[in-house]
PDB file of C-alpha atoms in Angstrom:
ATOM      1  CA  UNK A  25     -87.198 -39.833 -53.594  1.00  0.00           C
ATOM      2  CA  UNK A  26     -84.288 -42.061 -54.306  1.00  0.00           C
ATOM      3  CA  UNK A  27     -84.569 -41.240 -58.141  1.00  0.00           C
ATOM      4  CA  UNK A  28     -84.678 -37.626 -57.447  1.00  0.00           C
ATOM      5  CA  UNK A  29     -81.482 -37.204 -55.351  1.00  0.00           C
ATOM      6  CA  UNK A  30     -80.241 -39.440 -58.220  1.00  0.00           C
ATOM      7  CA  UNK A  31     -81.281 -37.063 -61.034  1.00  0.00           C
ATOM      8  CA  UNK A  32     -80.062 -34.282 -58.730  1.00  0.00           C
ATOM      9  CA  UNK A  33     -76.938 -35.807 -58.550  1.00  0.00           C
ATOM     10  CA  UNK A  34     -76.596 -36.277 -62.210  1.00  0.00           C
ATOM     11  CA  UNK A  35     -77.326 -32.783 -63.007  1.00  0.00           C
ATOM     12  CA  UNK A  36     -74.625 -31.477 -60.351  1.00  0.00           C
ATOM     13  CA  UNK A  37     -71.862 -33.888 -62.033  1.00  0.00           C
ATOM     14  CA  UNK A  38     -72.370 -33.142 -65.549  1.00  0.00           C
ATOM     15  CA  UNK A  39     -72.699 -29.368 -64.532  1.00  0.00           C
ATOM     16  CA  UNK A  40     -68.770 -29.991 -62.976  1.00  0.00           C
ATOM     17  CA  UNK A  41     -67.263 -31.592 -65.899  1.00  0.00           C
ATOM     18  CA  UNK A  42     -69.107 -28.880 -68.071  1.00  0.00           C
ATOM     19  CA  UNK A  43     -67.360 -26.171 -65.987  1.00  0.00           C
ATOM     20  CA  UNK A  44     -64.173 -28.314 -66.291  1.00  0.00           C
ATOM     21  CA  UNK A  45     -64.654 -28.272 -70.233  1.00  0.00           C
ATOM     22  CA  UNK A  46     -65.213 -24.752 -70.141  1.00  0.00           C
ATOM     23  CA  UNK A  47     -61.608 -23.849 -67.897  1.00  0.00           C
ATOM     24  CA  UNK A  48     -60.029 -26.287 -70.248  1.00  0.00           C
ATOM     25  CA  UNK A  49     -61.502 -24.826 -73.258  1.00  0.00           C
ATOM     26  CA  UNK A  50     -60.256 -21.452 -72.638  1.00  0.00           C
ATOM     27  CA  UNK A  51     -56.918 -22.968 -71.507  1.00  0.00           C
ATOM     28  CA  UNK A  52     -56.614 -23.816 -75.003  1.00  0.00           C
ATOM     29  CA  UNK A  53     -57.621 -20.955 -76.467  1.00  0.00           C
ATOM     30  CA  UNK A  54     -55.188 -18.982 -74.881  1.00  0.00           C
ATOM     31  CA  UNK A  55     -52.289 -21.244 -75.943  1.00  0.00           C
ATOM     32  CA  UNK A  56     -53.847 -21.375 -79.478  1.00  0.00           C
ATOM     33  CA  UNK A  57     -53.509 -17.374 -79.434  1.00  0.00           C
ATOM     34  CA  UNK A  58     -49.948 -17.432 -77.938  1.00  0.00           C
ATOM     35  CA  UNK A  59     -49.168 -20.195 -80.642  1.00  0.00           C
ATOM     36  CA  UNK A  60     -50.566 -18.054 -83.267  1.00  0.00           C
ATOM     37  CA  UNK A  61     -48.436 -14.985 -82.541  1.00  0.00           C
ATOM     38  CA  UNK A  62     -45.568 -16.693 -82.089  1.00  0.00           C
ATOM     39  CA  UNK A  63     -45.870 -18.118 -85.468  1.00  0.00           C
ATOM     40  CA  UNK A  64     -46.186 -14.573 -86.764  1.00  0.00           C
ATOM     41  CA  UNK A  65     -43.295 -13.536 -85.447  1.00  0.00           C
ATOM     42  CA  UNK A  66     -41.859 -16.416 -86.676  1.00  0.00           C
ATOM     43  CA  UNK A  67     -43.068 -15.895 -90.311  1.00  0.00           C
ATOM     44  CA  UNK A  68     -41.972 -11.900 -89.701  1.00  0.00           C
ATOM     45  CA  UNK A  69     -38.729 -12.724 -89.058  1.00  0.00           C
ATOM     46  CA  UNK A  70     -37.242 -15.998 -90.816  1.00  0.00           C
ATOM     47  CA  UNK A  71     -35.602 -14.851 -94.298  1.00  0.00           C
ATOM     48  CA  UNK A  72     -36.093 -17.199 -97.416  1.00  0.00           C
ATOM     49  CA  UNK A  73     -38.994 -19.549 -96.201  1.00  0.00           C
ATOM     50  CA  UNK A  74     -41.946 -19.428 -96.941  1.00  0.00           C
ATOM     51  CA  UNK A  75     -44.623 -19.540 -94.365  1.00  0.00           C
ATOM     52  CA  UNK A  76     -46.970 -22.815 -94.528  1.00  0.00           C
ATOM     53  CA  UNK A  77     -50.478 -22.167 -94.305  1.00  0.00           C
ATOM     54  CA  UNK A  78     -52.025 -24.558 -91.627  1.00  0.00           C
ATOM     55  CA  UNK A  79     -55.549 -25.540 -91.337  1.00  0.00           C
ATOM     56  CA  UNK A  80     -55.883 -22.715 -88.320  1.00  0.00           C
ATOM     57  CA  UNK A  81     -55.117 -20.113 -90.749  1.00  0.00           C
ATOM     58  CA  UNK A  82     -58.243 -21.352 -93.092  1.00  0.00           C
ATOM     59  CA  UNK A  83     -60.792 -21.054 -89.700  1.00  0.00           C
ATOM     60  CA  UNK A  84     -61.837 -18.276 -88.141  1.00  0.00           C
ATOM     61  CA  UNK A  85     -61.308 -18.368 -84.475  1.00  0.00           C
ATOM     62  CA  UNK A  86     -62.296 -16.159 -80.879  1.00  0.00           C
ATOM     63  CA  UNK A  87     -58.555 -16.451 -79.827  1.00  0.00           C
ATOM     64  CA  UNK A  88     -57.623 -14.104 -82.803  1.00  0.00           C
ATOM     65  CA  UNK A  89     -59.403 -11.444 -81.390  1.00  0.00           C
ATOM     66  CA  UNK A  90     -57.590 -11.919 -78.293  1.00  0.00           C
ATOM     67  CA  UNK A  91     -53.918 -12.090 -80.114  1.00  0.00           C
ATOM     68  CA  UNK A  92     -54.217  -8.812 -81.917  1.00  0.00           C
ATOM     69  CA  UNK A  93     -53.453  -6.422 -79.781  1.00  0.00           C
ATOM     70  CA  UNK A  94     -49.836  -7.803 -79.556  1.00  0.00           C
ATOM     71  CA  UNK A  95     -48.732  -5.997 -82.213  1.00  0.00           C
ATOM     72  CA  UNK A  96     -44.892  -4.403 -82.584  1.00  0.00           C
ATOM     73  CA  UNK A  97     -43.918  -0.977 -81.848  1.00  0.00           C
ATOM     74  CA  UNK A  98     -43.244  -0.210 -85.756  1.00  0.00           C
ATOM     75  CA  UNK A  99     -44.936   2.462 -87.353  1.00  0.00           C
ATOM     76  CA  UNK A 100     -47.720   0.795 -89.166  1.00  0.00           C
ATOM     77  CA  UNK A 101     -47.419   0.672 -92.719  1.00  0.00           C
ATOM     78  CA  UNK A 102     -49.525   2.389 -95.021  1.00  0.00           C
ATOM     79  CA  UNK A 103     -52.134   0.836 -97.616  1.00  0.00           C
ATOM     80  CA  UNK A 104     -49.749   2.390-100.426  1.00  0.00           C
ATOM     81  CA  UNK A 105     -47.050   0.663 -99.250  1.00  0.00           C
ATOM     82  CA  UNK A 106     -48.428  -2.943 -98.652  1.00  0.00           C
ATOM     83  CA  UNK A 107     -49.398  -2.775-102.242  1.00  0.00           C
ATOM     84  CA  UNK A 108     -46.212  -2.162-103.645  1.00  0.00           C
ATOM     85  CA  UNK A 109     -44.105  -4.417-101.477  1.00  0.00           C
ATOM     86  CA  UNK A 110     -46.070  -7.429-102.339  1.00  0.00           C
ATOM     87  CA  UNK A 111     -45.682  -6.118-106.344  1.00  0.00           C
ATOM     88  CA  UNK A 112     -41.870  -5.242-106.145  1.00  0.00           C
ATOM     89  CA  UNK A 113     -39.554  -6.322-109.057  1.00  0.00           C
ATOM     90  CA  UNK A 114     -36.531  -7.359-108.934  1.00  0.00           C
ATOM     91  CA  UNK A 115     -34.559  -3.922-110.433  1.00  0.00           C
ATOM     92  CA  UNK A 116     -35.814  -1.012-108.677  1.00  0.00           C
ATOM     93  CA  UNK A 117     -37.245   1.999-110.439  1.00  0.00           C
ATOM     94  CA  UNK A 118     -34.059   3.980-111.361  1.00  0.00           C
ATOM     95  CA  UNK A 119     -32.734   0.994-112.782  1.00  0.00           C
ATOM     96  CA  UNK A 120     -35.899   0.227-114.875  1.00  0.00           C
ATOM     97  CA  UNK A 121     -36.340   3.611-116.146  1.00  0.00           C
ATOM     98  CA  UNK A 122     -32.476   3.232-117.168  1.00  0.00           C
ATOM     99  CA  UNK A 123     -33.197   0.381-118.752  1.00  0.00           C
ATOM    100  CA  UNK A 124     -36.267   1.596-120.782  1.00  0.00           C
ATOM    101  CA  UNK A 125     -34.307   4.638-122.464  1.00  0.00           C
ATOM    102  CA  UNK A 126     -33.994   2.888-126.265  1.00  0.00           C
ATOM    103  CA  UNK A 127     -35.494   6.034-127.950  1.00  0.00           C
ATOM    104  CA  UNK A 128     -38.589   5.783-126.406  1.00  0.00           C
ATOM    105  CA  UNK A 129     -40.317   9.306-125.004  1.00  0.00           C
ATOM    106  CA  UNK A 130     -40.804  10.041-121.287  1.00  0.00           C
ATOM    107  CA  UNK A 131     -44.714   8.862-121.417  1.00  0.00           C
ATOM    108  CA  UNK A 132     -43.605   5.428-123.044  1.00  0.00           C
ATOM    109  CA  UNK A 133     -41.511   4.705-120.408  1.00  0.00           C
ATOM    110  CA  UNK A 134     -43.987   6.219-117.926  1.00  0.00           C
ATOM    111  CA  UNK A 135     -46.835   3.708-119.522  1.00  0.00           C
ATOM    112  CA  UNK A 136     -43.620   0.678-119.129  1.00  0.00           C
ATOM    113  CA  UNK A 137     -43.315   1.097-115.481  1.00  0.00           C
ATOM    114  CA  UNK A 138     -46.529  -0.430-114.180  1.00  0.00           C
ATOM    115  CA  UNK A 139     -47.328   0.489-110.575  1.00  0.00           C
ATOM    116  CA  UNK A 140     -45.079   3.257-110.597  1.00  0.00           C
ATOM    117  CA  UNK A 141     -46.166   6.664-110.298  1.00  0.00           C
ATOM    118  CA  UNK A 142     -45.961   8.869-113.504  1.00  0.00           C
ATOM    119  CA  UNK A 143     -43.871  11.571-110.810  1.00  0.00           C
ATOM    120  CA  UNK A 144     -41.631   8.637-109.161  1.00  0.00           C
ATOM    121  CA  UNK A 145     -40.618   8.191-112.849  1.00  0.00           C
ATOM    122  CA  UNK A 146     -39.667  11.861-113.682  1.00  0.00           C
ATOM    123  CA  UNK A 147     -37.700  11.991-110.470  1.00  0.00           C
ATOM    124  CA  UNK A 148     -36.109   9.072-112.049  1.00  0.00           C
ATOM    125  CA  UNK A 149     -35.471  10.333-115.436  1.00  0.00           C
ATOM    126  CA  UNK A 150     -34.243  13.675-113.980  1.00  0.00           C
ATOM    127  CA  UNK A 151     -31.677  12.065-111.671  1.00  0.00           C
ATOM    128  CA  UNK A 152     -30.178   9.747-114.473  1.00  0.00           C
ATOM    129  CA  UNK A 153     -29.997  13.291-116.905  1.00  0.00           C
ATOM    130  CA  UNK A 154     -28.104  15.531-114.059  1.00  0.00           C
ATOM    131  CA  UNK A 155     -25.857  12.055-113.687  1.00  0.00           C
ATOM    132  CA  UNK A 156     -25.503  11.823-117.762  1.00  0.00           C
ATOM    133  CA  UNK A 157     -26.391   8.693-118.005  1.00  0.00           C
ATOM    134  CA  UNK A 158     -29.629   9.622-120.089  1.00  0.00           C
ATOM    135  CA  UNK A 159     -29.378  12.213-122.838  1.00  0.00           C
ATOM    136  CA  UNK A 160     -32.919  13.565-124.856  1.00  0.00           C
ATOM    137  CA  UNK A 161     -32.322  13.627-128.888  1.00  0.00           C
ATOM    138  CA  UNK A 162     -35.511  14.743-130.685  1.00  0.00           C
ATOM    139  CA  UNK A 163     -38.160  14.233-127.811  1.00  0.00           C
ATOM    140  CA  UNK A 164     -36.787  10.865-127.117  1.00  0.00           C
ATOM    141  CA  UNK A 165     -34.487   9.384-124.205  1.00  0.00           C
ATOM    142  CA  UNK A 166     -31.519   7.199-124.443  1.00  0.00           C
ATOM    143  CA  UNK A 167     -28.723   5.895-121.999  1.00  0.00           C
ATOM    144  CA  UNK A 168     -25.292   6.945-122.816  1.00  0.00           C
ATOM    145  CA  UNK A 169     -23.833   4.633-120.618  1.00  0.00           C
ATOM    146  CA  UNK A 170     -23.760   0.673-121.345  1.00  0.00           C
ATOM    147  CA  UNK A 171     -26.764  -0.848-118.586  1.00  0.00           C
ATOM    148  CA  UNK A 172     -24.684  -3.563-117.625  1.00  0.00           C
TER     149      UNK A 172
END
């Protein structure tokens, strides 16, 4: 009987520090989430570095599931939008579009102004011709003003 109670034994200690790996486990987990959201916020809100990708980024984890409801009380931005911020030049639109009128037609500069839509560049072109800085000569646009 002796090696019974001993096997018993056994079994009821590994069973505690398997319970004790579990509470520890999930411990972690939750620290790894609160970790992981703080360096969002982080990354959200420091200006002019960039964020370092760490090896937790590259695995997929439970914990993320748990972190993502902590999300700010923005409006979400739309799909549109995402797409454009990540693909934004350095002059905006009006000042491309100024830039493009060298005698070249509306579509021209419509066809130069990649990821812009064809209306966002009329708007454009019809703001800078009620301001006078564009004028049309024979189906073509040009800038009266110097771009400087």
């Amino acid at each position: 009987m002796s090696t019974l109670d001993s096997i018993t034994k056994e079994k009821q200690r590994i069973s505690e520090v398997l319970a004790h790996v579990d509470a520890q486990r999930e411990k972690l987990t939750s620290q790894f989430g609160e970790l992981e959201a703080a360096e969002r916020v982080l990354t959200r809100y420091s200006k002019g570095t960039e964020p370092r990708k760490t090896a937790s980024a590259d695995t997929p984890t439970t914990s993320t599931k748990a972190a993502a409801p902590t999300r700010s009380r923005q409006r979400p931005r739309t799909r549109a939008a995402k797409s454009v911020a990540g693909k934004r030049s350095s002059l905006s639109l009006s000042d491309q579009v100024l830039a493009l009128a060298t005698g070249k037609t509306q579509q021209e500069i419509t066809a130069a102004c990649k990821g812009a839509r064809p209306n966002h560049v009329g708007m454009a072109l019809a703001r800078h011709r009620r301001a006078g800085r564009i004028e049309e000569r024979d189906g073509k646009l040009y800038a009266t003003q110097s771009t400087d």
